[in-house]
Each structure stands twice: as structure tokens, then as C-alpha cells.
mmCIF file of C-alpha atoms in Angstrom:
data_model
loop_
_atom_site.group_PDB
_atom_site.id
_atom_site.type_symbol
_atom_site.label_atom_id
_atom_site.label_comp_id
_atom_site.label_asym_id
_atom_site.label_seq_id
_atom_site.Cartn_x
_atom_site.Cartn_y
_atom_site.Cartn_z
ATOM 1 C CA UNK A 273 109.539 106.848 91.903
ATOM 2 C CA UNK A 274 106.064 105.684 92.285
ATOM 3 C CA UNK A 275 104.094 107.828 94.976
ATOM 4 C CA UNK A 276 100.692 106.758 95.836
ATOM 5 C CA UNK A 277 98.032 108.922 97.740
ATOM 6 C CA UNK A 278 95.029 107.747 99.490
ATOM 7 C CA UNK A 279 92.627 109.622 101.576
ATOM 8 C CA UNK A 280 93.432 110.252 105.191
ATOM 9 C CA UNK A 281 90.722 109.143 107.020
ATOM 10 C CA UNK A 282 86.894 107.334 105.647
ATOM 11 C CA UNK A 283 83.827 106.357 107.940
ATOM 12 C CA UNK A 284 81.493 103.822 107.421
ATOM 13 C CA UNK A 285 78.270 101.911 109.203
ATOM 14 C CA UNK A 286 78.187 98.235 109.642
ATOM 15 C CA UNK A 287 77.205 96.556 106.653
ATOM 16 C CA UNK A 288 78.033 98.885 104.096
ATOM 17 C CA UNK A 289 80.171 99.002 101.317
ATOM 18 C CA UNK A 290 83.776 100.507 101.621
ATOM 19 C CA UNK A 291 86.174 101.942 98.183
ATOM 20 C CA UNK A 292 89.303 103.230 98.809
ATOM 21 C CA UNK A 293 90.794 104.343 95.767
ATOM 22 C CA UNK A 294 95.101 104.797 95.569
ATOM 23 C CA UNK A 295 96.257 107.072 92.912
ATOM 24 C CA UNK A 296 99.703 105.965 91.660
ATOM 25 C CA UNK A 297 100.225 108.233 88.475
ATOM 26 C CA UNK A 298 104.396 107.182 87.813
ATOM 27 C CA UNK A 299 103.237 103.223 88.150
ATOM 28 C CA UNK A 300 105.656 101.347 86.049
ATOM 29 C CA UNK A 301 104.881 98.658 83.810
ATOM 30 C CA UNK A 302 106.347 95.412 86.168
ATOM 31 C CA UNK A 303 104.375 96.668 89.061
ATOM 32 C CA UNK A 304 102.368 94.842 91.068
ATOM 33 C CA UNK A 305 99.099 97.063 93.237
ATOM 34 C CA UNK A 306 98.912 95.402 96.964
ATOM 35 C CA UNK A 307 96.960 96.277 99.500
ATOM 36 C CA UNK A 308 97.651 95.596 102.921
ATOM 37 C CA UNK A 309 95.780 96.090 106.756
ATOM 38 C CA UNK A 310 97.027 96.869 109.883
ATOM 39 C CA UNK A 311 95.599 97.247 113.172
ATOM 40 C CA UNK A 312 97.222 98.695 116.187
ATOM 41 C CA UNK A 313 100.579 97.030 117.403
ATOM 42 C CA UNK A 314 100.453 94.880 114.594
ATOM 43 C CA UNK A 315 102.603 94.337 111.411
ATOM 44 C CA UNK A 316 100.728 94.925 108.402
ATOM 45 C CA UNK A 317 98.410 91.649 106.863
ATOM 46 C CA UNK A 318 98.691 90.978 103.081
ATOM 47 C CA UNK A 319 94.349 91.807 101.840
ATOM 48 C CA UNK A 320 94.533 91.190 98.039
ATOM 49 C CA UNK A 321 96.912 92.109 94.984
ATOM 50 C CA UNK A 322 96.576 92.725 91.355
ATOM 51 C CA UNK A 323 98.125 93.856 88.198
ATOM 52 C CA UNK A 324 95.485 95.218 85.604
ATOM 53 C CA UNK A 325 91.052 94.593 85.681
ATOM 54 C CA UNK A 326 90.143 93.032 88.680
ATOM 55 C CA UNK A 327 90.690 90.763 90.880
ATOM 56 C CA UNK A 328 88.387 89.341 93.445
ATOM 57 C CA UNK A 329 88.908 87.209 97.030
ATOM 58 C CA UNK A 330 87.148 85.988 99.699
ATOM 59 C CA UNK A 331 87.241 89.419 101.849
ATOM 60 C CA UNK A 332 87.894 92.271 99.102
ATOM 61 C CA UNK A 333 87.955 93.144 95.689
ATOM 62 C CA UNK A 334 90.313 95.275 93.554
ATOM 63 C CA UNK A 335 89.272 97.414 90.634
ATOM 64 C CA UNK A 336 92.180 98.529 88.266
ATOM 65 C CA UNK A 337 91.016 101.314 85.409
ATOM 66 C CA UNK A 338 93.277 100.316 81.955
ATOM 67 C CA UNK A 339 95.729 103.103 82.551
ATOM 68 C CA UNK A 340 96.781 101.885 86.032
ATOM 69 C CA UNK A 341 97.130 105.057 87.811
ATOM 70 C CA UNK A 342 94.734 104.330 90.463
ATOM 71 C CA UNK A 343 93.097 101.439 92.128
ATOM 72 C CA UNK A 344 90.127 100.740 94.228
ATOM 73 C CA UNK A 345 89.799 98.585 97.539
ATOM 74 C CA UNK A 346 86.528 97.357 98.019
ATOM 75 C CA UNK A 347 85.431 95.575 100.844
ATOM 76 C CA UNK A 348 81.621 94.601 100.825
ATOM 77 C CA UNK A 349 79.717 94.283 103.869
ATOM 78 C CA UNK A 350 81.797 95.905 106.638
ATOM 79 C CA UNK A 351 81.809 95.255 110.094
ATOM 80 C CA UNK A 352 83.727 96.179 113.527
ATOM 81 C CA UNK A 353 86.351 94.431 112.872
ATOM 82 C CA UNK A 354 87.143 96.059 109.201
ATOM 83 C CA UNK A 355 88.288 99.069 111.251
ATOM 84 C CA UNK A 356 92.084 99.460 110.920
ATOM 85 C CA UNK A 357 94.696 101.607 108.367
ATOM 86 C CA UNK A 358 94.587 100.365 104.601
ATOM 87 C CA UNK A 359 97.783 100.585 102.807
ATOM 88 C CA UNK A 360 98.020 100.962 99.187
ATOM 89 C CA UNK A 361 101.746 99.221 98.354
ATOM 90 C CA UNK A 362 102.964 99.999 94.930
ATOM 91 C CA UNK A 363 106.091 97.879 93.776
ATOM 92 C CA UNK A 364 108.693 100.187 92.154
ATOM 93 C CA UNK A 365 111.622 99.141 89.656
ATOM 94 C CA UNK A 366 113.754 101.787 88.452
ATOM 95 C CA UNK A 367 117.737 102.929 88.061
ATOM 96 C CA UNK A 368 118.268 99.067 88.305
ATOM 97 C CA UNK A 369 117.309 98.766 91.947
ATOM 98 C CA UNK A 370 113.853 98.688 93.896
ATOM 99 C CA UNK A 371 112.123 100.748 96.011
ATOM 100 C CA UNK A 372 108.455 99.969 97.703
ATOM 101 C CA UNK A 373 106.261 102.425 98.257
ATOM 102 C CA UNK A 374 104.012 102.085 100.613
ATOM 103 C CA UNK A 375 100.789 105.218 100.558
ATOM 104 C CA UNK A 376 99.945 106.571 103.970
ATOM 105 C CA UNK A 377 97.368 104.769 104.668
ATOM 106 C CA UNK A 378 93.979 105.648 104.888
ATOM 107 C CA UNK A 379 92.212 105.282 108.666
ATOM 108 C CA UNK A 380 89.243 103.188 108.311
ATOM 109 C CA UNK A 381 86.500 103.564 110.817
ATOM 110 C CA UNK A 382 83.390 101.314 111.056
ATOM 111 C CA UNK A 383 80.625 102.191 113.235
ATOM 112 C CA UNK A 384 77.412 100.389 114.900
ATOM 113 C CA UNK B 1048 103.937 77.392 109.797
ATOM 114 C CA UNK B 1049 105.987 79.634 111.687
ATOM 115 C CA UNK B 1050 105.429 83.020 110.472
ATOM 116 C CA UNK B 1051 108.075 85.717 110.380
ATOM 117 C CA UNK B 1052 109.652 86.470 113.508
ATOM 118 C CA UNK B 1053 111.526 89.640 115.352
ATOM 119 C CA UNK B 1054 113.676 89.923 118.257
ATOM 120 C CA UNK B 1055 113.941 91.541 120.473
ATOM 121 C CA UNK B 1056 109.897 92.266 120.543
ATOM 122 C CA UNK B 1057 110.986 96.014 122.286
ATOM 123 C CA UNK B 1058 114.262 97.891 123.071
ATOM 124 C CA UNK B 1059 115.513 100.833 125.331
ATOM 125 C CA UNK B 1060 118.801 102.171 124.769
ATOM 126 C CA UNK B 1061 120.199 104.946 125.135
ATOM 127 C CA UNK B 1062 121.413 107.866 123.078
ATOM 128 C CA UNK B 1063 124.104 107.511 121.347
ATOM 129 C CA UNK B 1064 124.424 103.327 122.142
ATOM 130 C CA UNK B 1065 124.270 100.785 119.229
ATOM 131 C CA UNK B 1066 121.623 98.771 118.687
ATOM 132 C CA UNK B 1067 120.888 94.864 116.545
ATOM 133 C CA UNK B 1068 117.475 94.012 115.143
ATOM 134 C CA UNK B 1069 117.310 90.366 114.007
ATOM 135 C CA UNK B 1070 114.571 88.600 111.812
ATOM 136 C CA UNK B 1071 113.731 85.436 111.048
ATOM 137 C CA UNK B 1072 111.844 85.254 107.663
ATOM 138 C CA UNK B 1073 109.816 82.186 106.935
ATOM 139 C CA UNK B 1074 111.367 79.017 105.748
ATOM 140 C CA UNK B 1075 111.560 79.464 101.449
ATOM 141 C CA UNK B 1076 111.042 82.927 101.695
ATOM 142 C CA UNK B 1077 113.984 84.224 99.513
ATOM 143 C CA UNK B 1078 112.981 87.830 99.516
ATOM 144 C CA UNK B 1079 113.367 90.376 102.789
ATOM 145 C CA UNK B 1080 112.507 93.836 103.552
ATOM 146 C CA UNK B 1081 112.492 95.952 106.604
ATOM 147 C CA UNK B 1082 110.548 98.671 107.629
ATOM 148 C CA UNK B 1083 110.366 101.838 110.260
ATOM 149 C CA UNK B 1084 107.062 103.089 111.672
ATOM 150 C CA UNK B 1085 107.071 106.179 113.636
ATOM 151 C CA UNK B 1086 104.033 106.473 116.193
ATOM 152 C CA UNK B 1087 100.829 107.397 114.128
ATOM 153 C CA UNK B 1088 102.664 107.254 110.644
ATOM 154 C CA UNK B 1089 102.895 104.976 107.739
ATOM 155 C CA UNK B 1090 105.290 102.381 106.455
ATOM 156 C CA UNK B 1091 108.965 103.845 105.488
ATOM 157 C CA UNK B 1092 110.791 101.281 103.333
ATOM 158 C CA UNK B 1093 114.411 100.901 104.675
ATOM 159 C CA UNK B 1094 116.049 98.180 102.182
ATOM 160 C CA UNK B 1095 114.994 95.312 100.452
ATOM 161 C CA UNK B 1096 117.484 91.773 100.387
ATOM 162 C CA UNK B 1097 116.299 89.408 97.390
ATOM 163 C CA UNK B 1098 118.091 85.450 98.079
ATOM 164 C CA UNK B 1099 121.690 86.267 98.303
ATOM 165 C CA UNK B 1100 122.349 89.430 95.998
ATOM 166 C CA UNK B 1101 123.722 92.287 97.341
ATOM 167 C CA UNK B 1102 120.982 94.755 98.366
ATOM 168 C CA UNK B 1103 120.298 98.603 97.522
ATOM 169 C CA UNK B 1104 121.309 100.160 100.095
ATOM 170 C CA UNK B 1105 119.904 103.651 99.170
ATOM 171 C CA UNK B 1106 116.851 103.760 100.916
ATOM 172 C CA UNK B 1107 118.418 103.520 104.705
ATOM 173 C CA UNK B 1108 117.991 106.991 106.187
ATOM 174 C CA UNK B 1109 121.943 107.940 107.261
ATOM 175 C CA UNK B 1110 125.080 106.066 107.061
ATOM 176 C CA UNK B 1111 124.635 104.699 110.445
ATOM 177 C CA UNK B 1112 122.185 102.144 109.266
ATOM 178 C CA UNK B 1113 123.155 98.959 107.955
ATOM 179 C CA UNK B 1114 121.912 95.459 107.018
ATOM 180 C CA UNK B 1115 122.831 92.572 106.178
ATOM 181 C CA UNK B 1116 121.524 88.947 105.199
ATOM 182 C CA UNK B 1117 123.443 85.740 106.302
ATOM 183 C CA UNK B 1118 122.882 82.856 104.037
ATOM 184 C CA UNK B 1119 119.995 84.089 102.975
ATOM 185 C CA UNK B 1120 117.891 83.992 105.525
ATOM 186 C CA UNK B 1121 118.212 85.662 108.943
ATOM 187 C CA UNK B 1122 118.888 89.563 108.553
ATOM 188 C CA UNK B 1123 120.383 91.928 111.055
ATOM 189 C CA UNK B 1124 119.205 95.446 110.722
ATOM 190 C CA UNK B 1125 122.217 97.784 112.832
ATOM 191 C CA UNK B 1126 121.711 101.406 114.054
ATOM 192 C CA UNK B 1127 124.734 103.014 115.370
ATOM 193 C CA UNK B 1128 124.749 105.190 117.247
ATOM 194 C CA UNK B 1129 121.709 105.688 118.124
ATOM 195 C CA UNK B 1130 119.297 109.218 118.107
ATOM 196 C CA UNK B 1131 116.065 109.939 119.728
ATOM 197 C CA UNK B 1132 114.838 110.222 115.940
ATOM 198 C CA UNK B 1133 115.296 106.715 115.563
ATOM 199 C CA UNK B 1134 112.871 105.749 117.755
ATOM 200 C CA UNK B 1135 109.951 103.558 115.797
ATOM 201 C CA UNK B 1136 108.846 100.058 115.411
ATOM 202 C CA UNK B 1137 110.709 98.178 112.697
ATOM 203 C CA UNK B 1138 109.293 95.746 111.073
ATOM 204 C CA UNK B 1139 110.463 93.202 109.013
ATOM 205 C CA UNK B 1140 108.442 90.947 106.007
ATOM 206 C CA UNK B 1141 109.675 88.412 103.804
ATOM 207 C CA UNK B 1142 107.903 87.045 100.450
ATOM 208 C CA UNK B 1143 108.084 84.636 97.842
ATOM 209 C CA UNK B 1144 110.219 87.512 95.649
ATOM 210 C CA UNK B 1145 111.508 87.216 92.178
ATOM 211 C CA UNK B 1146 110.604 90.198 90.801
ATOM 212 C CA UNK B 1147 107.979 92.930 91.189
ATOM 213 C CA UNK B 1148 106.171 92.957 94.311
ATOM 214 C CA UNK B 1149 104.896 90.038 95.995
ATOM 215 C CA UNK B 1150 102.546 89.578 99.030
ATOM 216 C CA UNK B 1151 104.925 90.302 101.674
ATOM 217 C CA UNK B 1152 104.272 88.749 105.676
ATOM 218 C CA UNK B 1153 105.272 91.261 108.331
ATOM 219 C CA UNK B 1154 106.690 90.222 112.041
ATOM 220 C CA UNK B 1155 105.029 91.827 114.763
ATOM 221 C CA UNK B 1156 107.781 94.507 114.867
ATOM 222 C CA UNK B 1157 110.651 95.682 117.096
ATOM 223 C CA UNK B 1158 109.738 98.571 119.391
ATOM 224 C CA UNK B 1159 112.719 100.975 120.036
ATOM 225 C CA UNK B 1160 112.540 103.484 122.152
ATOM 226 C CA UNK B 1161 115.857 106.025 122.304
ATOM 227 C CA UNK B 1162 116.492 107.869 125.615
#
């Protein structure tokens, strides 16, 4: 199965760059790399997915390295509101059924 | 749109009661998945419904959780029996799924608490 790890816990000032890197070593070729944010009492909100290189949206980017067994969340330009748990979600296919794996999540907090 | 919805929004039963989690996925969605979040922890995947296939059921935590998927839509998620352990929010998401892993929109949860 594919486990991810992220760190724990990052801080971070207003208007500063953010990367949160996932490792995913077992990451198997049909997998997608999502990332996804959640604040308290909330379900988790959908931030940006890729597959390989990098892909690029109107509130983050994601850098994939060739290999695949990591990925980077970059968000440019944080503020307040950017603080909130980032969850690395790896899609995993194997033994003919699937399994999502979501990381821990990694506790984002912005300050003034 | 309507987004994905949960009912009930929280629940207190009691030990050894059984409890029903419903979910409402948004209309076209044909993929489902539910969730458990302890207090403070991440996401624990429970079981994953794709249209109407038959799911994996190998990823519920004991026998006495099930699921199930009418028409493909609305799922049920049922705890029997019901231990303090169990208590979490549960929280249900529904994509666009074929295959792999697709961006996934989560309900704002079910809230059990087990006394």
C-alpha cells in the first residue's frame, strides 16, 4: 500500500511562501497526488491534483520530481486564512481493489 | 449545486446500541467514499462504492461495520453495536470516479459520540 508522510506541524508569517512536501515511496503507476484542506469542524476541501511535473491553479501549485515519490504543496503568498491541516491523498490500486490513503496531515500555522 | 450532504449532522447513543449514517452524494457523482476522524487525527478510509459495483469491503475496521449503496446514490454507513472506540466524525465524499483518484467533495460530517 501507498503510505505517505508529511511533516507534523510548519509555521509561517503572512505573506510568505509555504512547501509542504509528501513522500509516497510505494506510489503506483495509475495514481493520482491530491491535496486537500481542512479547517476545524469541516470536511476536507479539494486544493489541487496532479500526476507527474507540475501543475499550477489559482491558489497553489504542485511540484512532482520524475520518480514520483514525493510531492510539494506550494502556496504563495500566505495569509490568516491559509491556516488549517494539509492532507497529502495518494490514490492506491492494488490486489484488484482500492484503498486511499490519506497522510496525516501537516498543521499549518500562519502568523501576523 | 447542492453539495454532498450527511445526516444526522451529530449522534449520541449509547454503548452497545446500533447506529445509521446516511449520505447524499451530489447529483452525477458515481463514485462514494466514507471516512472516520477521531478528535485531533487524520482521515481513516473506511470503504470506497464506485456506480453500482460491489465495494471492497476490507478497509472497515470490525465486522460490525457495514455499507451499502442504493441505486447508486444514497449510502448508509451501519455500526452495530456500538463501542466508545467508535466515537469520531464520519465523513462522507463523492467524485466524478472512474478510476484512480479523483477530486473528491466531503459533507460536513456526522459527529458520534458513544456513551
Amino acid at each position: 500500500l501507498a503510505k505517505t508522510t508529511q511533516p507534523i506541524s510548519m509555521d509561517s508569517y503572512e505573506g510568505q511562501e509555504v512547501n509542504i512536501t509528501c513522500s509516497h515511496n510505494n506510489i503506483a503507476t495509475n495514481d493520482y497526488i491530491t491535496w486537500y484542506q481542512q479547517f476545524p469542524s469541516q470536511g476536507p476541501r479539494f486544493i489541487i491534483q496532479g500526476y507527474k511535473t507540475k501543475v499550477t491553479n489559482e491558489v497553489a501549485s504542485l511540484f512532482i520530481p520524475a520518480d514520483r515519490k514525493s510531492s510539494t504543496l506550494s502556496l504563495p503568498r500566505v495569509s490568516l486564512s491559509d491556516t488549517a491541516v494539509y492532507y497529502c491523498l495518494v490514490g492506491d490500486i492494488s490486489g484488484g481493489y482500492n484503498k486511499l490513503i490519506f497522510g496525516a496531515g501537516t498543521r499549518l500555522a500562519v502568523h501576523p | 449545486g447542492a453539495g454532498v450532504s450527511q445526516s444526522p449532522s451529530n449522534k449520541v447513543t449509547e454503548k452497545g446500541k446500533d447506529v445509521e449514517l446516511r449520505c447524499d452524494p451530489i447529483s452525477g457523482h458515481t463514485a462514494l467514499y466514507w471516512y472516520r476522524q477521531s478528535l485531533g487525527q487524520g482521515l481513516e478510509f473506511l470503504i470506497y462504492f464506485q456506480g453500482n459495483s460491489a465495494p471492497d469491503k476490507s478497509g472497515l475496521p470490525s465486522d460490525r461495520f457495514s455499507a451499502e449503496r442504493t441505486g447508486g446514490s444514497v449510502s448508509t454507513l451501519t455500526i452495530q453495536r456500538t463501542q466508545q472506540e467508535d466515537s469520531a466524525v464520519y465523513l462522507c465524499a463523492s467524485s466524478l470516479g472512474d478510476t484512480g483518484v479523483r477530486e473528491q467533495y466531503f459533507g460536513p460530517g456526522t459527529r458520534l459520540t458513544v456513551t
